[in-house]
Amino acid sequence: MSRLVLWNVDLTLVDVTIVTRDAYADAFRMVTGRPLVKLAPAMGRPDSEIIFETLAINGIAVEDHHLPKFLDALAVSFGDKHRRLAKEGRAMPGAKDALKAVSRLDGVVQSVLTGTIKSNAVHKLTAFGLDRWVDFEVGGYGEEVYPKATLLQVAQGRAKAKYGSVFTAGTTVLVGDSTRDVQAARIGGAAMVAVASGRSTAAELHEAGADIVLPDLSNPSEVVAAVARLTAPADRAAG
């Protein structure tokens, strides 16, 4: 294996905002006994960070036990609602074709680098038939207490352990929609294909340092060409 492609999940591959918010509301009530008034914005952040801010802005004095309890409750609540995903959410335009097309590149491993906890990431992608091209074992997830850039390196290490190949900045591509994703790629050691399908504009993604910015994933050939160019040794060296 010679290429590692890591995909952000929310607003890159899927949009399941309504179900996610309902799951957070149920989890908040399960953990605190109170209704959720305000949910902290995601903005490319991991579930663990969103949980801490959500507790704080709703007047909960955060203690050590809150995070593991909330993560467990979020997994249960989201799992209970997984049948709603396909009805109330959507795969982002071109997501399935892009994953399928990238899978045909020589020596490619595809996984996720996401702020979503692992069980919920699996639910999100499975609901839209996107899971078949993803190796969830080597991904990085929102319950892991690492900054996203460090989590990228953790995913590279997992891929190395499983496939026996070293994945570097010259052979790893992150595909995501937020400036936080771009920062993670720059710091963690990966090329960056940014898609302006989330809440960051194309200009913001360019300014943050993305190698390539696409409007979305609706042209699979563009996605494949971007990944291939960014993982071609000569091209990366020239850049």
Tab-separated table of C-alpha atoms in Angstrom:
chain	number	residue	atom	x	y	z
A	1	MET	CA	0.000	0.000	0.000
A	2	SER	CA	1.407	3.364	-1.000
A	3	ARG	CA	-1.377	5.899	-0.454
A	4	LEU	CA	-3.466	6.750	2.619
A	5	VAL	CA	-6.580	8.848	2.034
A	6	LEU	CA	-8.342	10.066	5.176
A	7	TRP	CA	-11.838	11.519	4.858
A	8	ASN	CA	-13.613	13.887	7.186
A	9	VAL	CA	-17.200	12.705	7.693
A	10	ASP	CA	-19.681	15.501	8.471
A	11	LEU	CA	-20.348	17.911	5.587
A	12	THR	CA	-17.622	16.209	3.562
A	13	LEU	CA	-19.238	12.799	3.019
A	14	VAL	CA	-22.613	13.104	4.776
A	15	ASP	CA	-24.969	15.659	6.313
A	16	VAL	CA	-26.929	14.228	9.237
A	17	THR	CA	-27.210	17.432	11.265
A	18	ILE	CA	-30.784	16.924	12.469
A	19	VAL	CA	-30.204	13.426	13.840
A	20	THR	CA	-26.911	14.469	15.416
A	21	ARG	CA	-28.519	17.366	17.257
A	22	ASP	CA	-31.334	15.123	18.540
A	23	ALA	CA	-28.775	12.558	19.723
A	24	TYR	CA	-26.862	15.262	21.589
A	25	ALA	CA	-30.079	16.492	23.208
A	26	ASP	CA	-30.963	12.997	24.417
A	27	ALA	CA	-27.421	12.345	25.643
A	28	PHE	CA	-27.370	15.668	27.501
A	29	ARG	CA	-30.609	14.785	29.289
A	30	MET	CA	-29.318	11.292	30.119
A	31	VAL	CA	-26.142	12.678	31.679
A	32	THR	CA	-27.445	15.832	33.407
A	33	GLY	CA	-31.146	15.228	33.910
A	34	ARG	CA	-31.815	18.571	32.228
A	35	PRO	CA	-32.997	19.581	28.754
A	36	LEU	CA	-30.420	20.831	26.274
A	37	VAL	CA	-30.872	24.545	25.639
A	38	LYS	CA	-27.890	25.263	23.380
A	39	LEU	CA	-25.566	22.953	21.466
A	40	ALA	CA	-22.017	24.173	20.895
A	41	PRO	CA	-21.223	24.562	17.172
A	42	ALA	CA	-19.160	21.806	15.593
A	43	MET	CA	-16.833	23.901	13.391
A	44	GLY	CA	-14.715	20.867	12.589
A	45	ARG	CA	-14.099	20.058	16.254
A	46	PRO	CA	-14.195	16.594	17.883
A	47	ASP	CA	-17.199	15.367	19.843
A	48	SER	CA	-15.132	15.516	23.039
A	49	GLU	CA	-14.551	19.263	22.609
A	50	ILE	CA	-18.166	19.928	21.643
A	51	ILE	CA	-19.330	18.043	24.738
A	52	PHE	CA	-17.193	20.111	27.121
A	53	GLU	CA	-18.377	23.404	25.617
A	54	THR	CA	-22.009	22.267	25.494
A	55	LEU	CA	-21.940	21.376	29.178
A	56	ALA	CA	-20.337	24.714	30.041
A	57	ILE	CA	-22.684	26.949	28.046
A	58	ASN	CA	-25.657	25.132	29.578
A	59	GLY	CA	-24.430	25.903	33.091
A	60	ILE	CA	-23.042	22.497	34.021
A	61	ALA	CA	-19.918	22.481	36.181
A	62	VAL	CA	-17.789	20.021	34.227
A	63	GLU	CA	-16.252	17.165	36.216
A	64	ASP	CA	-13.993	14.299	35.184
A	65	HIS	CA	-16.824	11.796	34.874
A	66	HIS	CA	-18.851	13.897	32.452
A	67	LEU	CA	-16.903	13.156	29.279
A	68	PRO	CA	-16.928	9.327	29.414
A	69	LYS	CA	-20.571	9.320	30.488
A	70	PHE	CA	-21.555	11.708	27.706
A	71	LEU	CA	-19.608	9.768	25.083
A	72	ASP	CA	-21.338	6.552	26.123
A	73	ALA	CA	-24.739	8.258	26.130
A	74	LEU	CA	-24.095	9.804	22.717
A	75	ALA	CA	-23.221	6.403	21.263
A	76	VAL	CA	-26.414	4.884	22.692
A	77	SER	CA	-28.630	7.769	21.611
A	78	PHE	CA	-27.220	7.952	18.109
A	79	GLY	CA	-27.403	4.180	17.713
A	80	ASP	CA	-31.089	4.294	18.673
A	81	LYS	CA	-31.678	6.819	15.895
A	82	HIS	CA	-29.557	5.259	13.140
A	83	ARG	CA	-32.605	4.239	11.114
A	84	ARG	CA	-33.481	7.931	10.729
A	85	LEU	CA	-30.184	8.782	9.044
A	86	ALA	CA	-31.075	7.800	5.491
A	87	LYS	CA	-34.514	9.472	5.755
A	88	GLU	CA	-33.524	12.723	7.442
A	89	GLY	CA	-29.931	13.057	6.259
A	90	ARG	CA	-28.112	12.804	2.966
A	91	ALA	CA	-24.854	11.739	1.411
A	92	MET	CA	-23.028	14.790	0.114
A	93	PRO	CA	-23.113	15.206	-3.678
A	94	GLY	CA	-20.670	12.802	-5.315
A	95	ALA	CA	-19.526	11.199	-2.053
A	96	LYS	CA	-20.193	7.598	-3.073
A	97	ASP	CA	-18.725	7.982	-6.552
A	98	ALA	CA	-15.671	9.787	-5.158
A	99	LEU	CA	-14.948	7.028	-2.628
A	100	LYS	CA	-15.434	4.383	-5.284
A	101	ALA	CA	-13.220	6.185	-7.797
A	102	VAL	CA	-10.408	6.812	-5.297
A	103	SER	CA	-10.524	3.138	-4.289
A	104	ARG	CA	-9.364	2.249	-7.812
A	105	LEU	CA	-6.064	4.097	-7.416
A	106	ASP	CA	-3.077	1.815	-7.054
A	107	GLY	CA	-2.102	0.990	-3.486
A	108	VAL	CA	-4.745	3.124	-1.768
A	109	VAL	CA	-6.096	2.692	1.758
A	110	GLN	CA	-9.136	4.803	2.639
A	111	SER	CA	-10.240	5.620	6.174
A	112	VAL	CA	-11.660	8.530	8.150
A	113	LEU	CA	-10.238	11.318	10.275
A	114	THR	CA	-13.248	12.702	12.045
A	115	GLY	CA	-14.436	14.464	15.153
A	116	THR	CA	-17.262	11.923	15.342
A	117	ILE	CA	-16.894	9.035	17.761
A	118	LYS	CA	-16.169	5.751	16.018
A	119	SER	CA	-19.501	3.984	16.493
A	120	ASN	CA	-21.399	6.985	15.167
A	121	ALA	CA	-19.030	7.449	12.216
A	122	VAL	CA	-19.725	3.844	11.224
A	123	HIS	CA	-23.489	4.447	11.490
A	124	LYS	CA	-23.259	7.621	9.393
A	125	LEU	CA	-21.382	6.059	6.513
A	126	THR	CA	-23.209	2.716	6.611
A	127	ALA	CA	-26.588	4.467	6.319
A	128	PHE	CA	-25.633	5.687	2.855
A	129	GLY	CA	-23.628	2.682	1.679
A	130	LEU	CA	-20.308	4.505	1.975
A	131	ASP	CA	-18.732	2.089	4.441
A	132	ARG	CA	-17.667	-0.508	1.861
A	133	TRP	CA	-14.682	1.594	0.759
A	134	VAL	CA	-13.522	2.574	4.263
A	135	ASP	CA	-11.189	0.714	6.622
A	136	PHE	CA	-12.474	1.927	9.980
A	137	GLU	CA	-9.709	0.137	11.883
A	138	VAL	CA	-7.045	2.631	10.881
A	139	GLY	CA	-9.052	5.840	11.294
A	140	GLY	CA	-9.019	8.569	13.932
A	141	TYR	CA	-12.118	9.452	15.937
A	142	GLY	CA	-13.691	12.025	18.227
A	143	GLU	CA	-13.488	10.060	21.477
A	144	GLU	CA	-9.706	9.989	21.269
A	145	VAL	CA	-8.081	12.721	23.325
A	146	TYR	CA	-5.711	14.055	20.668
A	147	PRO	CA	-5.697	17.259	18.642
A	148	LYS	CA	-6.745	16.474	15.088
A	149	ALA	CA	-3.197	16.926	13.766
A	150	THR	CA	-1.896	14.373	16.258
A	151	LEU	CA	-4.833	12.099	15.451
A	152	LEU	CA	-3.749	12.194	11.816
A	153	GLN	CA	-0.360	10.827	12.851
A	154	VAL	CA	-2.095	8.186	14.977
A	155	ALA	CA	-4.049	7.087	11.894
A	156	GLN	CA	-0.823	6.918	9.872
A	157	GLY	CA	0.666	4.705	12.587
A	158	ARG	CA	-2.372	2.430	12.589
A	159	ALA	CA	-2.206	2.089	8.822
A	160	LYS	CA	1.501	1.271	9.026
A	161	ALA	CA	0.868	-1.392	11.683
A	162	LYS	CA	-1.870	-3.020	9.597
A	163	TYR	CA	-0.448	-2.727	6.095
A	164	GLY	CA	3.297	-2.623	6.726
A	165	SER	CA	3.825	0.620	4.794
A	166	VAL	CA	5.063	3.958	6.088
A	167	PHE	CA	2.639	6.770	5.271
A	168	THR	CA	4.183	10.233	5.173
A	169	ALA	CA	3.234	13.745	4.116
A	170	GLY	CA	4.053	12.650	0.570
A	171	THR	CA	1.710	9.656	0.612
A	172	THR	CA	-1.148	10.816	2.879
A	173	VAL	CA	-4.080	12.989	1.783
A	174	LEU	CA	-6.785	14.419	4.019
A	175	VAL	CA	-10.094	15.314	2.368
A	176	GLY	CA	-12.191	17.698	4.448
A	177	ASP	CA	-14.353	20.786	4.433
A	178	SER	CA	-13.139	23.006	7.290
A	179	THR	CA	-10.170	25.233	7.978
A	180	ARG	CA	-9.519	23.021	11.002
A	181	ASP	CA	-9.075	20.084	8.654
A	182	VAL	CA	-6.560	22.117	6.647
A	183	GLN	CA	-4.660	23.043	9.805
A	184	ALA	CA	-4.594	19.395	10.892
A	185	ALA	CA	-3.126	18.364	7.546
A	186	ARG	CA	-0.497	21.116	7.613
A	187	ILE	CA	0.612	20.348	11.165
A	188	GLY	CA	0.114	16.573	11.143
A	189	GLY	CA	1.862	15.842	7.880
A	190	ALA	CA	-0.515	15.296	4.966
A	191	ALA	CA	-1.538	16.890	1.711
A	192	MET	CA	-4.953	18.559	1.769
A	193	VAL	CA	-7.858	18.374	-0.637
A	194	ALA	CA	-10.472	20.769	0.696
A	195	VAL	CA	-14.089	20.813	-0.435
A	196	ALA	CA	-16.184	23.939	0.025
A	197	SER	CA	-19.264	21.900	0.928
A	198	GLY	CA	-19.268	22.786	4.621
A	199	ARG	CA	-19.201	26.070	6.517
A	200	SER	CA	-15.762	27.213	5.319
A	201	THR	CA	-15.659	29.096	2.036
A	202	ALA	CA	-13.315	28.269	-0.811
A	203	ALA	CA	-11.383	31.469	-0.085
A	204	GLU	CA	-10.988	30.530	3.596
A	205	LEU	CA	-9.773	27.051	2.656
A	206	HIS	CA	-7.245	28.483	0.215
A	207	GLU	CA	-6.044	30.983	2.795
A	208	ALA	CA	-5.667	28.245	5.415
A	209	GLY	CA	-3.235	26.468	3.109
A	210	ALA	CA	-5.173	23.732	1.313
A	211	ASP	CA	-3.210	22.224	-1.583
A	212	ILE	CA	-6.314	21.864	-3.753
A	213	VAL	CA	-9.812	23.285	-3.210
A	214	LEU	CA	-12.841	21.787	-4.946
A	215	PRO	CA	-16.417	23.082	-4.761
A	216	ASP	CA	-17.616	19.618	-3.664
A	217	LEU	CA	-17.149	15.937	-4.529
A	218	SER	CA	-19.565	15.911	-7.454
A	219	ASN	CA	-16.807	15.367	-10.040
A	220	PRO	CA	-15.085	12.101	-9.046
A	221	SER	CA	-12.459	12.520	-11.761
A	222	GLU	CA	-11.322	15.786	-10.159
A	223	VAL	CA	-11.085	14.108	-6.765
A	224	VAL	CA	-9.052	11.203	-8.115
A	225	ALA	CA	-6.781	13.536	-10.062
A	226	ALA	CA	-6.183	15.624	-6.935
A	227	VAL	CA	-5.305	12.618	-4.781
A	228	ALA	CA	-3.105	11.117	-7.484
A	229	ARG	CA	-1.210	14.374	-8.034
A	230	LEU	CA	-0.642	14.986	-4.338
A	231	THR	CA	0.699	11.483	-3.763
A	232	ALA	CA	2.923	11.342	-6.853
A	233	PRO	CA	6.535	11.574	-5.548
A	234	ALA	CA	7.796	13.820	-8.337
A	235	ASP	CA	4.924	16.235	-8.010
A	236	ARG	CA	5.169	16.438	-4.224
A	237	ALA	CA	8.902	16.984	-4.393
A	238	ALA	CA	8.436	19.713	-6.965
A	239	GLY	CA	5.868	21.405	-4.724
